CSV table of C-alpha atoms in Angstrom, one decimal:
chain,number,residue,atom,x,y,z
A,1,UNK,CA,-41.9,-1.4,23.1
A,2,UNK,CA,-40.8,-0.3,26.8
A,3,UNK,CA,-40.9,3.1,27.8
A,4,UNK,CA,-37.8,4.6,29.6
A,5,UNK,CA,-38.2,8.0,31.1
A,6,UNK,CA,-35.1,10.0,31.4
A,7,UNK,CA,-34.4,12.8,32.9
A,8,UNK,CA,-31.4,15.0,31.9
A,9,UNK,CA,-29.5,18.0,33.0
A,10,UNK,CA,-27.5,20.3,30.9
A,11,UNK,CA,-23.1,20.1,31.0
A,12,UNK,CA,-23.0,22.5,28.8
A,13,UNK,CA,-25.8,24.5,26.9
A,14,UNK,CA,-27.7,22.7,24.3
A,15,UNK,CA,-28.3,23.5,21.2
A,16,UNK,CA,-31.1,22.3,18.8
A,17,UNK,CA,-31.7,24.3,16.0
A,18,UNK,CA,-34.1,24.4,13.0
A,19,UNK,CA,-33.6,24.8,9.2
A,20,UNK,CA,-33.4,28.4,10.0
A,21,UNK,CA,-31.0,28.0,12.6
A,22,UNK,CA,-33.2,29.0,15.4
A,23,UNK,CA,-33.4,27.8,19.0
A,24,UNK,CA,-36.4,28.4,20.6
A,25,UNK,CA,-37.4,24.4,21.9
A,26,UNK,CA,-35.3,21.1,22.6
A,27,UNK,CA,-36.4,19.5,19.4
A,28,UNK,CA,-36.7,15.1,19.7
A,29,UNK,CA,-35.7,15.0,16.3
A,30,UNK,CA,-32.2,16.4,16.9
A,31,UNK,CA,-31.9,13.9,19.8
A,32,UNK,CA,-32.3,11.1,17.5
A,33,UNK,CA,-30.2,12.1,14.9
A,34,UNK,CA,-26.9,12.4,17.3
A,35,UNK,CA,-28.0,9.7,19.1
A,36,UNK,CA,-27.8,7.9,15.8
A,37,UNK,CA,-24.8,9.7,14.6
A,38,UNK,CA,-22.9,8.2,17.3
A,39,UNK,CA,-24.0,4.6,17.2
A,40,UNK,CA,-23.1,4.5,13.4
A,41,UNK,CA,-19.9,5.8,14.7
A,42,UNK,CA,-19.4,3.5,17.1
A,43,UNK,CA,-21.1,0.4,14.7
A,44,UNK,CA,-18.4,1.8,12.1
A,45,UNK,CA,-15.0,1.6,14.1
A,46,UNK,CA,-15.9,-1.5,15.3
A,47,UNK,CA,-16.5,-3.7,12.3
A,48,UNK,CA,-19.8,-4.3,12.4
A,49,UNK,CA,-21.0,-1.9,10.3
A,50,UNK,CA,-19.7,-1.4,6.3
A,51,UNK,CA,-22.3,-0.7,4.8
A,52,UNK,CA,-22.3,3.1,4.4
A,53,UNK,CA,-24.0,4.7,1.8
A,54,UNK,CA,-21.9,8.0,0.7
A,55,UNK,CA,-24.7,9.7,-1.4
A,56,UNK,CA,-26.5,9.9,2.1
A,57,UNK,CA,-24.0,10.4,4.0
A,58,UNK,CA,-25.1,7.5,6.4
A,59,UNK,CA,-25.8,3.7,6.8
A,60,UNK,CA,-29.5,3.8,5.7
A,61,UNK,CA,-31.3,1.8,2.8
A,62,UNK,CA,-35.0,1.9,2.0
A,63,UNK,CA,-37.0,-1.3,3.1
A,64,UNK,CA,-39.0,-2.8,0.4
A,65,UNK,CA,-42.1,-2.8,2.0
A,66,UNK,CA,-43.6,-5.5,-0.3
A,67,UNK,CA,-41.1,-7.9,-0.1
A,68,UNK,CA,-40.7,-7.4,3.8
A,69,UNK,CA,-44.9,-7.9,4.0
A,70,UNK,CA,-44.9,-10.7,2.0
A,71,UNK,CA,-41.6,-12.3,4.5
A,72,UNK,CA,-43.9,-11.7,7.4
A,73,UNK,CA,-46.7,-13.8,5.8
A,74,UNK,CA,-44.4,-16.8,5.6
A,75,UNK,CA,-42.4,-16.7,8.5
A,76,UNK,CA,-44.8,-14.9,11.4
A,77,UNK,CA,-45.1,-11.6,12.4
A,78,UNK,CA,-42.2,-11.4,15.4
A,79,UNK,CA,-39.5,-9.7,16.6
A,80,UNK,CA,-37.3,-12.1,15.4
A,81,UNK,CA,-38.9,-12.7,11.9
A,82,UNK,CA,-38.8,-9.1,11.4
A,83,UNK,CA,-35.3,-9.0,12.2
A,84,UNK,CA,-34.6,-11.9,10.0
A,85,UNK,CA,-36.6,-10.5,6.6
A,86,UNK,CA,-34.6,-7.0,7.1
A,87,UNK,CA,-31.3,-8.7,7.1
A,88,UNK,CA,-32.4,-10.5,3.9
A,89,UNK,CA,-32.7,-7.2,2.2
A,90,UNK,CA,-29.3,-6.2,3.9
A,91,UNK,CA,-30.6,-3.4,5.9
A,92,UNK,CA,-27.9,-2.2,7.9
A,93,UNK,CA,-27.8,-2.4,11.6
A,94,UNK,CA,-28.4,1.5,12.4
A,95,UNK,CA,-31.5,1.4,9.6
A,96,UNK,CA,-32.5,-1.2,12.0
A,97,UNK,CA,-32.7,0.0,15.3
A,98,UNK,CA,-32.8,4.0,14.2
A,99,UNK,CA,-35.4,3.7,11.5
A,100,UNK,CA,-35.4,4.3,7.9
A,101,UNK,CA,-37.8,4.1,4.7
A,102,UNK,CA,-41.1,2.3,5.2
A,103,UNK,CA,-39.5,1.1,8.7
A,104,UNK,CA,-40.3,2.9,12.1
A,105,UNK,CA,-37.0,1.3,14.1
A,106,UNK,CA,-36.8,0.1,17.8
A,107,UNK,CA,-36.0,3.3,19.5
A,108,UNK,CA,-38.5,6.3,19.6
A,109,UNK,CA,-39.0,9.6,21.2
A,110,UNK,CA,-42.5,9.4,22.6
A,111,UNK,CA,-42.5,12.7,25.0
A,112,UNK,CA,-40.6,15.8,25.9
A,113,UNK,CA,-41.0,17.7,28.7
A,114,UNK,CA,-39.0,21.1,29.9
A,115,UNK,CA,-38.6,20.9,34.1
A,116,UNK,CA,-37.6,23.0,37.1
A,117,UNK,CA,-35.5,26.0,36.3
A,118,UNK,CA,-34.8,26.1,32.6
A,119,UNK,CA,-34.1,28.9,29.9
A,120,UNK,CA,-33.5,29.7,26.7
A,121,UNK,CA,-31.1,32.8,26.4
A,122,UNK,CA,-27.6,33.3,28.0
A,123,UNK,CA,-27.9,32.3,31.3
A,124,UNK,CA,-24.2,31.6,31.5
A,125,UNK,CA,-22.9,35.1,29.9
A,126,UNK,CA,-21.1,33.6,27.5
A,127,UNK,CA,-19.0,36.0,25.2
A,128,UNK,CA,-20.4,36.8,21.5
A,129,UNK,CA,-16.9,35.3,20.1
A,130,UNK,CA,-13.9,33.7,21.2
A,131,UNK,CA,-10.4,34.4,18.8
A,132,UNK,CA,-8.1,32.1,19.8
A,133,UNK,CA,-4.3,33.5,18.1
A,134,UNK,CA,-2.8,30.6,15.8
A,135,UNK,CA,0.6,29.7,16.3
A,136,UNK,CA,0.7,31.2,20.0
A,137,UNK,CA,-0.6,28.5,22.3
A,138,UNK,CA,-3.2,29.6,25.1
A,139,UNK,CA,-3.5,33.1,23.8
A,140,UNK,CA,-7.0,34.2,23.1
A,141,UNK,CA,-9.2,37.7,23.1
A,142,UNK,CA,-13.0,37.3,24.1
A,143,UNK,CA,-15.3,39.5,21.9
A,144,UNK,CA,-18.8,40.1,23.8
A,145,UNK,CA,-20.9,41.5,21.3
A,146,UNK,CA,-21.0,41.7,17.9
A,147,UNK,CA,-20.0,44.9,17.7
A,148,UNK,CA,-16.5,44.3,19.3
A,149,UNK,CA,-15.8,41.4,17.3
A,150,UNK,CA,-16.6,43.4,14.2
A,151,UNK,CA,-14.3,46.0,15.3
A,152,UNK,CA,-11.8,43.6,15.5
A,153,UNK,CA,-11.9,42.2,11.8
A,154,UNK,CA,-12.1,46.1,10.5
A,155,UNK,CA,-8.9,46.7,11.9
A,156,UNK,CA,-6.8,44.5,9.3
A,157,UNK,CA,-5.9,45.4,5.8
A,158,UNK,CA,-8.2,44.9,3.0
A,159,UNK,CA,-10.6,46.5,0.5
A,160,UNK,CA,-14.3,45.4,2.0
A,161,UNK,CA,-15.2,43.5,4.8
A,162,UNK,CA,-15.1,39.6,3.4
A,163,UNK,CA,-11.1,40.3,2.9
A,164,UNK,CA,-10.2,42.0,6.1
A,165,UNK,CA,-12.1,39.0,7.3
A,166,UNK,CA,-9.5,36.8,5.4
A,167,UNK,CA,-6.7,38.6,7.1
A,168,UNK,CA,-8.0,38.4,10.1
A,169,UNK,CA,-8.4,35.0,10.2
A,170,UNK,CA,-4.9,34.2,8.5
A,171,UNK,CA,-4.0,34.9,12.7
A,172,UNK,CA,-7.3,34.2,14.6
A,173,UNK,CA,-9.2,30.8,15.2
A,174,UNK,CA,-12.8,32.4,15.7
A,175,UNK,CA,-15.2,30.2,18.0
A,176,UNK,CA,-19.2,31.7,18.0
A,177,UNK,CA,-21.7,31.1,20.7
A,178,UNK,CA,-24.8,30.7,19.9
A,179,UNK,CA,-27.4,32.5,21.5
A,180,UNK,CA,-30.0,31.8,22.8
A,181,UNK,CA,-29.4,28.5,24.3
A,182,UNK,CA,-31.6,25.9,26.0
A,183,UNK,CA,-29.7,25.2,29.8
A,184,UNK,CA,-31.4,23.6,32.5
A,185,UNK,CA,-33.6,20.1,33.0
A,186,UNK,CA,-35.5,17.8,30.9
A,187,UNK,CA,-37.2,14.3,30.7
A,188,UNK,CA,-37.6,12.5,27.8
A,189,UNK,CA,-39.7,9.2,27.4
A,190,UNK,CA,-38.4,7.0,24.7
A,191,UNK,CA,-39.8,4.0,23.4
A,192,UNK,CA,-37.5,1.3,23.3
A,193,UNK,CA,-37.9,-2.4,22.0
A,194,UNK,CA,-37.3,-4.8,25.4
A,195,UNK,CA,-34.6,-7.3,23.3
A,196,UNK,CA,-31.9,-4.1,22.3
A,197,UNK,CA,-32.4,-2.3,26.0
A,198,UNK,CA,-29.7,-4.0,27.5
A,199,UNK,CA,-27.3,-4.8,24.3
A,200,UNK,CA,-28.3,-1.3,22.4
A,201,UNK,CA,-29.7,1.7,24.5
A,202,UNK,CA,-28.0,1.7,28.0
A,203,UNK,CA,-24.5,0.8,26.3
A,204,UNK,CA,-25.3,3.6,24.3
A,205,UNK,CA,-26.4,6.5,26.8
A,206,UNK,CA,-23.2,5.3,29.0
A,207,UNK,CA,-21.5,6.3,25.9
A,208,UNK,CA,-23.3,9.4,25.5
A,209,UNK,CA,-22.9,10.5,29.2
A,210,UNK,CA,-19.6,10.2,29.1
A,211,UNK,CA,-18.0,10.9,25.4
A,212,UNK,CA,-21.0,11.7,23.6
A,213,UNK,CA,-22.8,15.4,22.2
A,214,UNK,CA,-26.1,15.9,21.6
A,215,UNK,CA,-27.8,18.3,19.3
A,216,UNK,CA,-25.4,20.4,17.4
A,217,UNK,CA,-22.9,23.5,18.1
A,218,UNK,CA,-20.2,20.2,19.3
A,219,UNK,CA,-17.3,22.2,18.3
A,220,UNK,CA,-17.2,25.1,20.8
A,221,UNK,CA,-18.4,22.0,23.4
A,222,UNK,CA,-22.1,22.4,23.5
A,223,UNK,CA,-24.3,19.3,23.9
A,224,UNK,CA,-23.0,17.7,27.0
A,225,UNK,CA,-25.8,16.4,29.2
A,226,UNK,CA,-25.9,14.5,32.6
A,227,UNK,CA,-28.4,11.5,33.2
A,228,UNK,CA,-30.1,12.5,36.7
A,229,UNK,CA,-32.6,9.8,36.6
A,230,UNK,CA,-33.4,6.8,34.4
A,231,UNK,CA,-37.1,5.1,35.4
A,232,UNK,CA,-38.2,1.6,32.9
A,233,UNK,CA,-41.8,0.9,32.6
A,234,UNK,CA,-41.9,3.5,35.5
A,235,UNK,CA,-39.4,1.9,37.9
A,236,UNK,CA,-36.3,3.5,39.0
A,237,UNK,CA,-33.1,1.9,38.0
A,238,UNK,CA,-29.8,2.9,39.2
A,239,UNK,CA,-27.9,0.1,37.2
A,240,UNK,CA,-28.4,0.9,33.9
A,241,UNK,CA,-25.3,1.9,32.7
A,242,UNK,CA,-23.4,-0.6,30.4
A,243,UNK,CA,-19.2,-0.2,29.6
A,244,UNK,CA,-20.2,-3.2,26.2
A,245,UNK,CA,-22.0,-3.0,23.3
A,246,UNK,CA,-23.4,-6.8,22.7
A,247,UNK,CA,-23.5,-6.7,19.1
A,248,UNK,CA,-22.3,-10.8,18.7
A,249,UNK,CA,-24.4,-12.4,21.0
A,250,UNK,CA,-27.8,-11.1,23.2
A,251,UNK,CA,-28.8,-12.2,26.8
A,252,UNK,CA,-32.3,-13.3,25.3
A,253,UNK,CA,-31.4,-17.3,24.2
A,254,UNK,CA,-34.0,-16.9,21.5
A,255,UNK,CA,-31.8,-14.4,19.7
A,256,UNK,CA,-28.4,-15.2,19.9
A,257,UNK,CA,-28.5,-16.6,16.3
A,258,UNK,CA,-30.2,-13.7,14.7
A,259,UNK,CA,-27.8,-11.5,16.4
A,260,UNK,CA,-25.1,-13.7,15.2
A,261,UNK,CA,-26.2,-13.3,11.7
A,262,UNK,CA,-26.4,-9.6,12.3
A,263,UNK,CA,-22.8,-9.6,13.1
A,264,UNK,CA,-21.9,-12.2,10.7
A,265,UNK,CA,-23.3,-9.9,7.7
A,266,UNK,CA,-21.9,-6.6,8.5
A,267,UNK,CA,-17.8,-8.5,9.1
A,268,UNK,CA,-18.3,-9.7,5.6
């Protein structure tokens, strides 16, 4: 595994929750998962990936961890072997690389680190709500606190709140932000196996820089970061960024027929 140190820089605020919807850290966890998100996306609309399991809502199956210890006994214990003993138990690609039962996967967060002038609050000012009318194209009201919005809603016909609410809606689009908000610099360090850096992970944060969200909140366009800085195995690289996922064929010669298999088993 190589580490690749990245430092980002907040688009728009970021927002990444817990269970109880609170936002008091930039938590790794919701890094991966839309990091992940978008790479099954990606894997999805462009053939190579079918598998998807509806129950989970994802491509993930459990590894048997028997059957895939008793593979690495008789082929070796490799990067390519392991590659070749998880296809046999038709783990998808995303399972793969992302992780899944009884399987760790070939990209990690190992470290994350808040930098220069960061906060979590409203350092932009951003309005409590945004009512956007329907039907009348560009026209809007801004709500800044609670209180207004409220207001608002208690102003249409109805016999409690939940049905004025119903009203109100049947003419506004309401957008919330969500406060408080992380907005400023980071570095993370992510662990990275060496074969998918170039085929996998730079294609991948090119994507992210430029279509991609991170964290959640994506539908009032929260999570958009900047790369500032990439460094691998502590060297600075300005030519990371990739424009072409190599799912078909790898630059390493020694695993251009795994990852021909790979393809081969998710266009069939």
């Amino acid at each position: 595994m190589a580490e690749i140190k990245l430092t980002f820089n907040t688009i728009t605020p970021l927002w990444t929750g817990d269970a109880w919807q609170k936002n008091s850290e930039v938590r790794p966890s919701s890094l991966m998962g839309s990091l992940r998100f978008w790479f099954e996306v990606i894997c999805y609309f462009s053939g190579v990936c079918k598998k998807f399991n509806r129950d989970l809502g994802r491509f993930e199956k459990e590894v048997n961890r028997k059957e895939f210890s008793e593979c690495l006994l008789k082929k070796g214990n490799t990067f390519e072997t392991k590659l070749k003993c998880l296809l046999e138990q038709n783990i998808p690609l995303p399972s793969i690389i992302f992780g899944t039962t009884n399987w760790k996967g070939l990209i990690r967060i190992k470290e994350l680190k808040l930098i220069e002038d960061y906060c979590f609050g409203n350092k932009l000012n951003l309005p409590y709500a945004i009512g956007y009318k329907k039907n009348r194209e560009f026209e809007y009201d801004i709500f800044n606190s609670k209180e207004e919005w409220n207001n608002k809603v208690t102003t249409y016909n109805g016999r409690d709140f939940k049905q004025k609410l119903r009203n109100a809606k049947k003419e506004y689009s309401f957008f919330f932000f969500s406060d408080p908000y992380f907005y400023g610099t980071f570095e993370v360090v992510f662990e990275v196996e060496e074969e998918i850096i170039m085929p996998i992970f730079y294609p991948l944060l090119t994507f992210m820089e430029k279509y991609g969200f991170w964290g959640g909140k994506w539908n009032i366009g929260y999570g958009r970061l900047k790369v500032l800085s990439l460094k691998e195995k502590n060297n600075a690289k300005d030519d990371w960024r990739r424009n072409k996922f190599i799912f078909q064929k790898l630059e390493n010669s020694n695993l251009v027929k795994i990852e021909k298999k790979i393809f081969r088993i998710y266009r069939n």
